[in-house]
PDB file of C-alpha atoms in Angstrom:
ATOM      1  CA  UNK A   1      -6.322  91.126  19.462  1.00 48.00           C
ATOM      2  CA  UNK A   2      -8.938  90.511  21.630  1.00 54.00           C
ATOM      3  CA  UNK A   3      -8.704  87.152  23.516  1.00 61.00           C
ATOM      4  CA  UNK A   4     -11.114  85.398  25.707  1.00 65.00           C
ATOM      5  CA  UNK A   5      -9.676  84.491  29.264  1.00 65.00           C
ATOM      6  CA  UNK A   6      -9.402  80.900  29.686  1.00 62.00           C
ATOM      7  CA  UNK A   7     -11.927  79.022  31.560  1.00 77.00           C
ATOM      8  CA  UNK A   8     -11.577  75.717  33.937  1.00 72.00           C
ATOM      9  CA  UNK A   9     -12.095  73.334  31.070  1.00 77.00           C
ATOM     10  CA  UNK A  10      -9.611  75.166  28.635  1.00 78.00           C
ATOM     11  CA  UNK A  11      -7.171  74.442  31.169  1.00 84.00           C
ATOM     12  CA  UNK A  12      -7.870  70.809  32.250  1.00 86.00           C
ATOM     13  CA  UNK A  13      -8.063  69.903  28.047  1.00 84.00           C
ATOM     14  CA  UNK A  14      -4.584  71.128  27.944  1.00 86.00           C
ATOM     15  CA  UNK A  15      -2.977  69.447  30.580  1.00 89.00           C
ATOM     16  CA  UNK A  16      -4.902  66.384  29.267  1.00 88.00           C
ATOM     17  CA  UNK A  17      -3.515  66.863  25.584  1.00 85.00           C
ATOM     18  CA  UNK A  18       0.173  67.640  27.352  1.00 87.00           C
ATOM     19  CA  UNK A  19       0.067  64.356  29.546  1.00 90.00           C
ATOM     20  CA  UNK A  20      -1.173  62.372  26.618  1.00 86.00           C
ATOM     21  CA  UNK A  21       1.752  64.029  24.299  1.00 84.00           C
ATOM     22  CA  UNK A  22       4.096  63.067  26.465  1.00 88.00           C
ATOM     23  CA  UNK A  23       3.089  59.136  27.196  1.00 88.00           C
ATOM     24  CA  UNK A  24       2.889  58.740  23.178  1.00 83.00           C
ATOM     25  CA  UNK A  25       6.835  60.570  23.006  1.00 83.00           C
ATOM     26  CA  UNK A  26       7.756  58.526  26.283  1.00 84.00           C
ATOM     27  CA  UNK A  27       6.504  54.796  25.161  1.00 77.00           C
ATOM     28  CA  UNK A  28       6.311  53.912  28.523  1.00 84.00           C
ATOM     29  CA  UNK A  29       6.444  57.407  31.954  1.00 90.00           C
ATOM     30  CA  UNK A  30       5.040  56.898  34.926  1.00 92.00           C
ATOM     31  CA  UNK A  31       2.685  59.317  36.849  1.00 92.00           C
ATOM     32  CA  UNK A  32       5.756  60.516  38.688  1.00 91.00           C
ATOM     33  CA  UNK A  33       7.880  61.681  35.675  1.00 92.00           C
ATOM     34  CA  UNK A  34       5.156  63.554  34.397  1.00 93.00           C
ATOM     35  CA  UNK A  35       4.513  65.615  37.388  1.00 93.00           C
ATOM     36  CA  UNK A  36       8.459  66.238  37.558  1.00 93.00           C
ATOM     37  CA  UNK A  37       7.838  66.845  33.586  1.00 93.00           C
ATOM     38  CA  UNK A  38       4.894  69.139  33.800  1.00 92.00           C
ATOM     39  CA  UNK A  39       5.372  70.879  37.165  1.00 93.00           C
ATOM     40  CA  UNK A  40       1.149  69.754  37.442  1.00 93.00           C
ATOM     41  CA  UNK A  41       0.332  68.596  41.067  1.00 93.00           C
ATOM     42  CA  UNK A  42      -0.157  64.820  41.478  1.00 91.00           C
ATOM     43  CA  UNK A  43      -3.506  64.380  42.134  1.00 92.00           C
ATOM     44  CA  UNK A  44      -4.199  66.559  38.710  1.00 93.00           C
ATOM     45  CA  UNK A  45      -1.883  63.709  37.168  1.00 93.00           C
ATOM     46  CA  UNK A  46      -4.018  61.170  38.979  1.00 93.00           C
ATOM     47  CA  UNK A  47      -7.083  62.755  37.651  1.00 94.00           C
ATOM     48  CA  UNK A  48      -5.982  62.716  34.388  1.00 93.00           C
ATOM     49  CA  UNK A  49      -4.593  58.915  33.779  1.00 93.00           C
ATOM     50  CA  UNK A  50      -7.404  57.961  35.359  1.00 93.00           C
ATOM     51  CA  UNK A  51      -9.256  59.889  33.391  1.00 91.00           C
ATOM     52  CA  UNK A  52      -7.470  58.516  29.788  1.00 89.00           C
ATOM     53  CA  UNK A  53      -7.035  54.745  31.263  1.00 90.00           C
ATOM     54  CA  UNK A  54     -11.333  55.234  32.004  1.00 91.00           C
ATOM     55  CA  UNK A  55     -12.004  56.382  27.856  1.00 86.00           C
ATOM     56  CA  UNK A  56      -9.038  53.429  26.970  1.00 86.00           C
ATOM     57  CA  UNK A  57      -6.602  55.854  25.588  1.00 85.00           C
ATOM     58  CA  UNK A  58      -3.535  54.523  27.818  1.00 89.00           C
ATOM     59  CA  UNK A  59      -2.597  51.214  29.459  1.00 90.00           C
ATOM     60  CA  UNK A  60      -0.637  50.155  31.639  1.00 89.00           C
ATOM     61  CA  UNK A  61       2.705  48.509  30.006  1.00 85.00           C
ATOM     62  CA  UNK A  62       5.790  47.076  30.718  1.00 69.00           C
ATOM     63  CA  UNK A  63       9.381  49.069  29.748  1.00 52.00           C
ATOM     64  CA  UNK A  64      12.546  48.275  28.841  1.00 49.00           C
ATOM     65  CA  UNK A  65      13.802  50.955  31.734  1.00 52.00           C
ATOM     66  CA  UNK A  66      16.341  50.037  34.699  1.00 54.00           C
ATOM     67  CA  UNK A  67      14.268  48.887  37.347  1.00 52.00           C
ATOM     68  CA  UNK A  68      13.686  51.403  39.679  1.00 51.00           C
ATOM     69  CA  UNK A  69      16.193  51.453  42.374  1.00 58.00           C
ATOM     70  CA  UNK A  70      14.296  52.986  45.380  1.00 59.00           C
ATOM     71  CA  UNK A  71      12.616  52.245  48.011  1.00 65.00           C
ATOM     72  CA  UNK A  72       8.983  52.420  48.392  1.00 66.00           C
ATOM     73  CA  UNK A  73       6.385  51.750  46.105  1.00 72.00           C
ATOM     74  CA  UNK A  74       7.321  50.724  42.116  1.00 79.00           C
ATOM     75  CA  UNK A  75       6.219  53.132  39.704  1.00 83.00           C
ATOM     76  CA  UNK A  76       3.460  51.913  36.709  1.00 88.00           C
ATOM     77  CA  UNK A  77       4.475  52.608  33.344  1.00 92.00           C
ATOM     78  CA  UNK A  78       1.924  53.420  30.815  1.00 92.00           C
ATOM     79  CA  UNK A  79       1.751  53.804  26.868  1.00 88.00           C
ATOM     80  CA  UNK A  80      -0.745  55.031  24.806  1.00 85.00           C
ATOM     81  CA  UNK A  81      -3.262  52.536  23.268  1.00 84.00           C
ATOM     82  CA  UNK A  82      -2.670  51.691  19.460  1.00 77.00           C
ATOM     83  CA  UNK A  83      -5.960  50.537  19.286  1.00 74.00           C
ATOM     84  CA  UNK A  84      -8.230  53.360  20.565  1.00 75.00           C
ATOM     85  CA  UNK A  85      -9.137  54.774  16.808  1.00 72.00           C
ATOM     86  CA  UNK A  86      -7.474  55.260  13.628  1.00 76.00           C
ATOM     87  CA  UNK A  87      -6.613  57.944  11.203  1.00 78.00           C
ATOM     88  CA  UNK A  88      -6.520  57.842   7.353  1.00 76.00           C
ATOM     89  CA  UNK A  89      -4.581  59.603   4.893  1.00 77.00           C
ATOM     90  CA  UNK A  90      -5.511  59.844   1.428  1.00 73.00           C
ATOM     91  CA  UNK A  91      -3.831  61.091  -1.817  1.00 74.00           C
ATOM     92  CA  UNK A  92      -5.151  61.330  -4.322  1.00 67.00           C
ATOM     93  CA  UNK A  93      -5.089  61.650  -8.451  1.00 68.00           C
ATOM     94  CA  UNK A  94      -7.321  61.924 -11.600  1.00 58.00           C
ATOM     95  CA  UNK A  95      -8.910  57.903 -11.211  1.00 66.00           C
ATOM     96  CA  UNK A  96      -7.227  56.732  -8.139  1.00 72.00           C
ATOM     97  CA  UNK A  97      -6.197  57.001  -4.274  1.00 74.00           C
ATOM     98  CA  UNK A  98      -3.451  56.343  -2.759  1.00 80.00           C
ATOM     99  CA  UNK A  99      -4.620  55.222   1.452  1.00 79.00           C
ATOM    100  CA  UNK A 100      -2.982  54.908   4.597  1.00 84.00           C
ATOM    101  CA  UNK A 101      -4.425  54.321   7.601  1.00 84.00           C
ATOM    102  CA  UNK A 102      -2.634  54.711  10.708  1.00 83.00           C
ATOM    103  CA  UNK A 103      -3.177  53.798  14.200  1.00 79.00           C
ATOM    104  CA  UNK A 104      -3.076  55.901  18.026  1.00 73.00           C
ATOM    105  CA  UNK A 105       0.368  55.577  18.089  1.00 72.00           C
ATOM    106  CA  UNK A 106       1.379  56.555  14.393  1.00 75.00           C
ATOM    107  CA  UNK A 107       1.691  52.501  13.050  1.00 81.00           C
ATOM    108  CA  UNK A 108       0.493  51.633   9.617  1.00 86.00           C
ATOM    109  CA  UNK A 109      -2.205  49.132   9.599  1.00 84.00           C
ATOM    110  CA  UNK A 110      -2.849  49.767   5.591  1.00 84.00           C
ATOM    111  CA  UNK A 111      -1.633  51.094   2.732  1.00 86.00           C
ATOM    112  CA  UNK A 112      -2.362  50.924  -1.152  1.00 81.00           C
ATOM    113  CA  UNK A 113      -3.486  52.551  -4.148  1.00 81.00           C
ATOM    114  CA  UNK A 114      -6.989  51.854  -4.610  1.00 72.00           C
ATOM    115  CA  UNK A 115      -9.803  52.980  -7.681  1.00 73.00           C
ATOM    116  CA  UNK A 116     -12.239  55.789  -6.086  1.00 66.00           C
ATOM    117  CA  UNK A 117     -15.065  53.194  -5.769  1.00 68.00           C
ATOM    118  CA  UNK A 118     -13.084  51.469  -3.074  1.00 75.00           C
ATOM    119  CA  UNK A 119     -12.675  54.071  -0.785  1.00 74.00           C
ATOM    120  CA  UNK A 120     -15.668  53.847   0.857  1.00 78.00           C
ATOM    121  CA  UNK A 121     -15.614  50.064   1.528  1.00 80.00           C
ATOM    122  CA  UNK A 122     -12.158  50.308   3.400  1.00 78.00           C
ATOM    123  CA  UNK A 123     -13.340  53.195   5.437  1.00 81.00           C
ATOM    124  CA  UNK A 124     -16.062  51.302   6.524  1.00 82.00           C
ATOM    125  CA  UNK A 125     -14.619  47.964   6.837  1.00 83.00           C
ATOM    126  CA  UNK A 126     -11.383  49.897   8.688  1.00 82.00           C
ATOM    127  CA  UNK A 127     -14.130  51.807  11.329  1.00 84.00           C
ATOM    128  CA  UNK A 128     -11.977  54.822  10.759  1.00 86.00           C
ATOM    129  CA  UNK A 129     -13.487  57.650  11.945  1.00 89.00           C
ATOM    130  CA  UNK A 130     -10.795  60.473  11.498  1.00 90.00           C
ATOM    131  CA  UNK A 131      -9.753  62.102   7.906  1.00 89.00           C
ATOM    132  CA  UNK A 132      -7.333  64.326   6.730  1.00 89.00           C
ATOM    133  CA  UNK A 133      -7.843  66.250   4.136  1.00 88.00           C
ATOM    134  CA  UNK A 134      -4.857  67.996   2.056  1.00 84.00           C
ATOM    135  CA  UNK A 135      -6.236  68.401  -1.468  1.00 83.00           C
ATOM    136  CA  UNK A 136      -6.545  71.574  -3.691  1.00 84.00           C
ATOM    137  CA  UNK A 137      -9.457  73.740  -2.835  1.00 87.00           C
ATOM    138  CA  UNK A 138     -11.552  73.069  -5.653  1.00 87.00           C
ATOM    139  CA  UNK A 139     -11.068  69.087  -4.644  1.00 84.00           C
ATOM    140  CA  UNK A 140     -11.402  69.699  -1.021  1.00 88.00           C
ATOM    141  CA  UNK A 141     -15.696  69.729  -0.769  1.00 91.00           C
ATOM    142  CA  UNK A 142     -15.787  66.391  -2.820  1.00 86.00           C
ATOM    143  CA  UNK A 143     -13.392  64.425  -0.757  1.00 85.00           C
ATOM    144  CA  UNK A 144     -15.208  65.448   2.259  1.00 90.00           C
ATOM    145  CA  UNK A 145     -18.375  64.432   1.314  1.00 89.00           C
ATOM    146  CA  UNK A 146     -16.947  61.252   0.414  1.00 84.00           C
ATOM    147  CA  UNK A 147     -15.419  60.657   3.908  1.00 87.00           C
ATOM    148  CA  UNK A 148     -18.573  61.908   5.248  1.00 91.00           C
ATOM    149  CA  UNK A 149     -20.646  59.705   3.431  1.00 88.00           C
ATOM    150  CA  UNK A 150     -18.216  56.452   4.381  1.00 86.00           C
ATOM    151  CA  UNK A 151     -18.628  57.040   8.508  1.00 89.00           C
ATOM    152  CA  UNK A 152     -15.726  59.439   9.001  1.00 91.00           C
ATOM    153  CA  UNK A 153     -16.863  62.182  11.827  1.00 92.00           C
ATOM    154  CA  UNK A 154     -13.932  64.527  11.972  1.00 94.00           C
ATOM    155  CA  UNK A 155     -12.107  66.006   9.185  1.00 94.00           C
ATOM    156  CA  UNK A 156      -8.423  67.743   9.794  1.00 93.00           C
ATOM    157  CA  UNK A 157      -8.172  70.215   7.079  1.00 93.00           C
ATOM    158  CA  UNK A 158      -5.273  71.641   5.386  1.00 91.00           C
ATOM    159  CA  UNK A 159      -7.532  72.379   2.140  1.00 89.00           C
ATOM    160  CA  UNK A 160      -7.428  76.723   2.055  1.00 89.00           C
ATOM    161  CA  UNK A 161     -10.979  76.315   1.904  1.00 91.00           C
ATOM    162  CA  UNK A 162     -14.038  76.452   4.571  1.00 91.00           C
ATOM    163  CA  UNK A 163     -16.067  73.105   4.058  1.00 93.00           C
ATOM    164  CA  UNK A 164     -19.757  72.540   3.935  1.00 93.00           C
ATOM    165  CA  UNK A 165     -20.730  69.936   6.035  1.00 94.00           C
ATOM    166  CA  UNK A 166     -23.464  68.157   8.397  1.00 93.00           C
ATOM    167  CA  UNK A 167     -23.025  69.884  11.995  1.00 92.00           C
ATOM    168  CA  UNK A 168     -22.390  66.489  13.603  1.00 94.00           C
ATOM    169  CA  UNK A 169     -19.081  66.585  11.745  1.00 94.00           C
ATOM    170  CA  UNK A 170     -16.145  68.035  13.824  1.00 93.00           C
ATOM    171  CA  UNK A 171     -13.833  70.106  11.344  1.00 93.00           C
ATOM    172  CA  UNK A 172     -10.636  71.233  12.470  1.00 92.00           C
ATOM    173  CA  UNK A 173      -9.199  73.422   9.669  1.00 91.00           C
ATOM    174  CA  UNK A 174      -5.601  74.529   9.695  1.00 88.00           C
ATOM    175  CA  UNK A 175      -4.147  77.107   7.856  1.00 79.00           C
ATOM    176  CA  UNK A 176      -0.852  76.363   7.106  1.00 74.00           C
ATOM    177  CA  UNK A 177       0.023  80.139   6.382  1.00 68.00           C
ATOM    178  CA  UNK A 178      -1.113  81.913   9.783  1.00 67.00           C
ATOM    179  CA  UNK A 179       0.944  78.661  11.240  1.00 68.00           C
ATOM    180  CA  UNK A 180       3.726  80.103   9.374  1.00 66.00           C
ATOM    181  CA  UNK A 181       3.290  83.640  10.161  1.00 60.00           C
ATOM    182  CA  UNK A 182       3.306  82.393  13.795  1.00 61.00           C
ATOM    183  CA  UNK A 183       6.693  80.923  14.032  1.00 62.00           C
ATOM    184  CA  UNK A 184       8.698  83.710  14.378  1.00 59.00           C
ATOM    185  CA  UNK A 185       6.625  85.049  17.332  1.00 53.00           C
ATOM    186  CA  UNK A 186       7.400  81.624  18.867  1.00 55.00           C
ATOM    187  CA  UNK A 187      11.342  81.720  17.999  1.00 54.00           C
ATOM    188  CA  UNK A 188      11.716  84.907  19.355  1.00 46.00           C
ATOM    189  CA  UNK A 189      10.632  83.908  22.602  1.00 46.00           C
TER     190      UNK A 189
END
């Protein structure tokens, strides 16, 4: 296999992705935690919250945790914000879908069975801009182009298909069976 080495950015987008990961799982870590968590330095941490408070995706929030006990500064808890974007999920069948749309932090904000000439209404009226896509192939290019044509902007696809679409569309296709083939590797290590 030949592999690219990583670069700067690679690196800094994962430790962004991990720190975020670990606020949503945490509901409430401070900056200290996650350097103890993560092993990263603290001003990386520093840089990153900063970073993720700056674009909104985190805030500052209270916690149910024992108050801290030493001396010194109190940490600051933070928790991801719900209401940075949200995500829809759509099923659907011969004359209908069924919708869901979900916020930052995995809440449902929707949910009902709607005709197809609705869907584009609540997509707009909802300003979601994420889809996910897990239709048969020979659906998979007609659902897109609906979300496409509502205001979504990037499409998660399970589909086992490769989807025509505007370049200013950011497709993330998954393939659920190289992520299978993959598991073992990762079990065995």
């Amino acid at each position: 296999m030949n592999r690219q080495p990583l670069r700067g950015n690679d690196i800094r987008e994962y430790n962004e992705k991990l720190v975020l990961n670990l606020i949503h799982k945490n509901k409430g870590i401070s900056q200290s935690e996650i350097a103890r968590i993560t092993g990263l330095k603290a001003p990386t941490v520093l840089r990153i919250f900063t970073k993720m408070e700056d674009e909104g995706y985190i805030r500052q929030c209270g916690t149910d945790k024992e108050t801290v006990k030493k001396k010194g500064r109190r940490p600051v808890f933070y928790c991801v914000s719900p209401g940075i974007f949200n995500a829809i999920g759509i099923d659907f069948w011969s004359k209908s879908a069924s919708i869901v749309v979900v916020d930052f932090c995995g809440n449902t904000i929707f949910e009902k069975i709607y005709d197809f000439k609705k869907m584009k209404e609540i997509i707009r009226k909802e300003n979601i801009k994420i889809g996910i896509i897990a239709v048969p192939a020979e659906s998979a290019q007609e659902v897109a182009g609906i979300m496409v044509s509502s205001g979504i902007r990037s499409i998660l696809n399970f589909a086992p298909v490769i989807l025509n679409l505007p370049s200013k569309i950011v497709i993330r296709n998954v393939d659920l069976s190289n992520e299978l083939l993959s598991v073992p590797y990762f079990i065995s290590k």
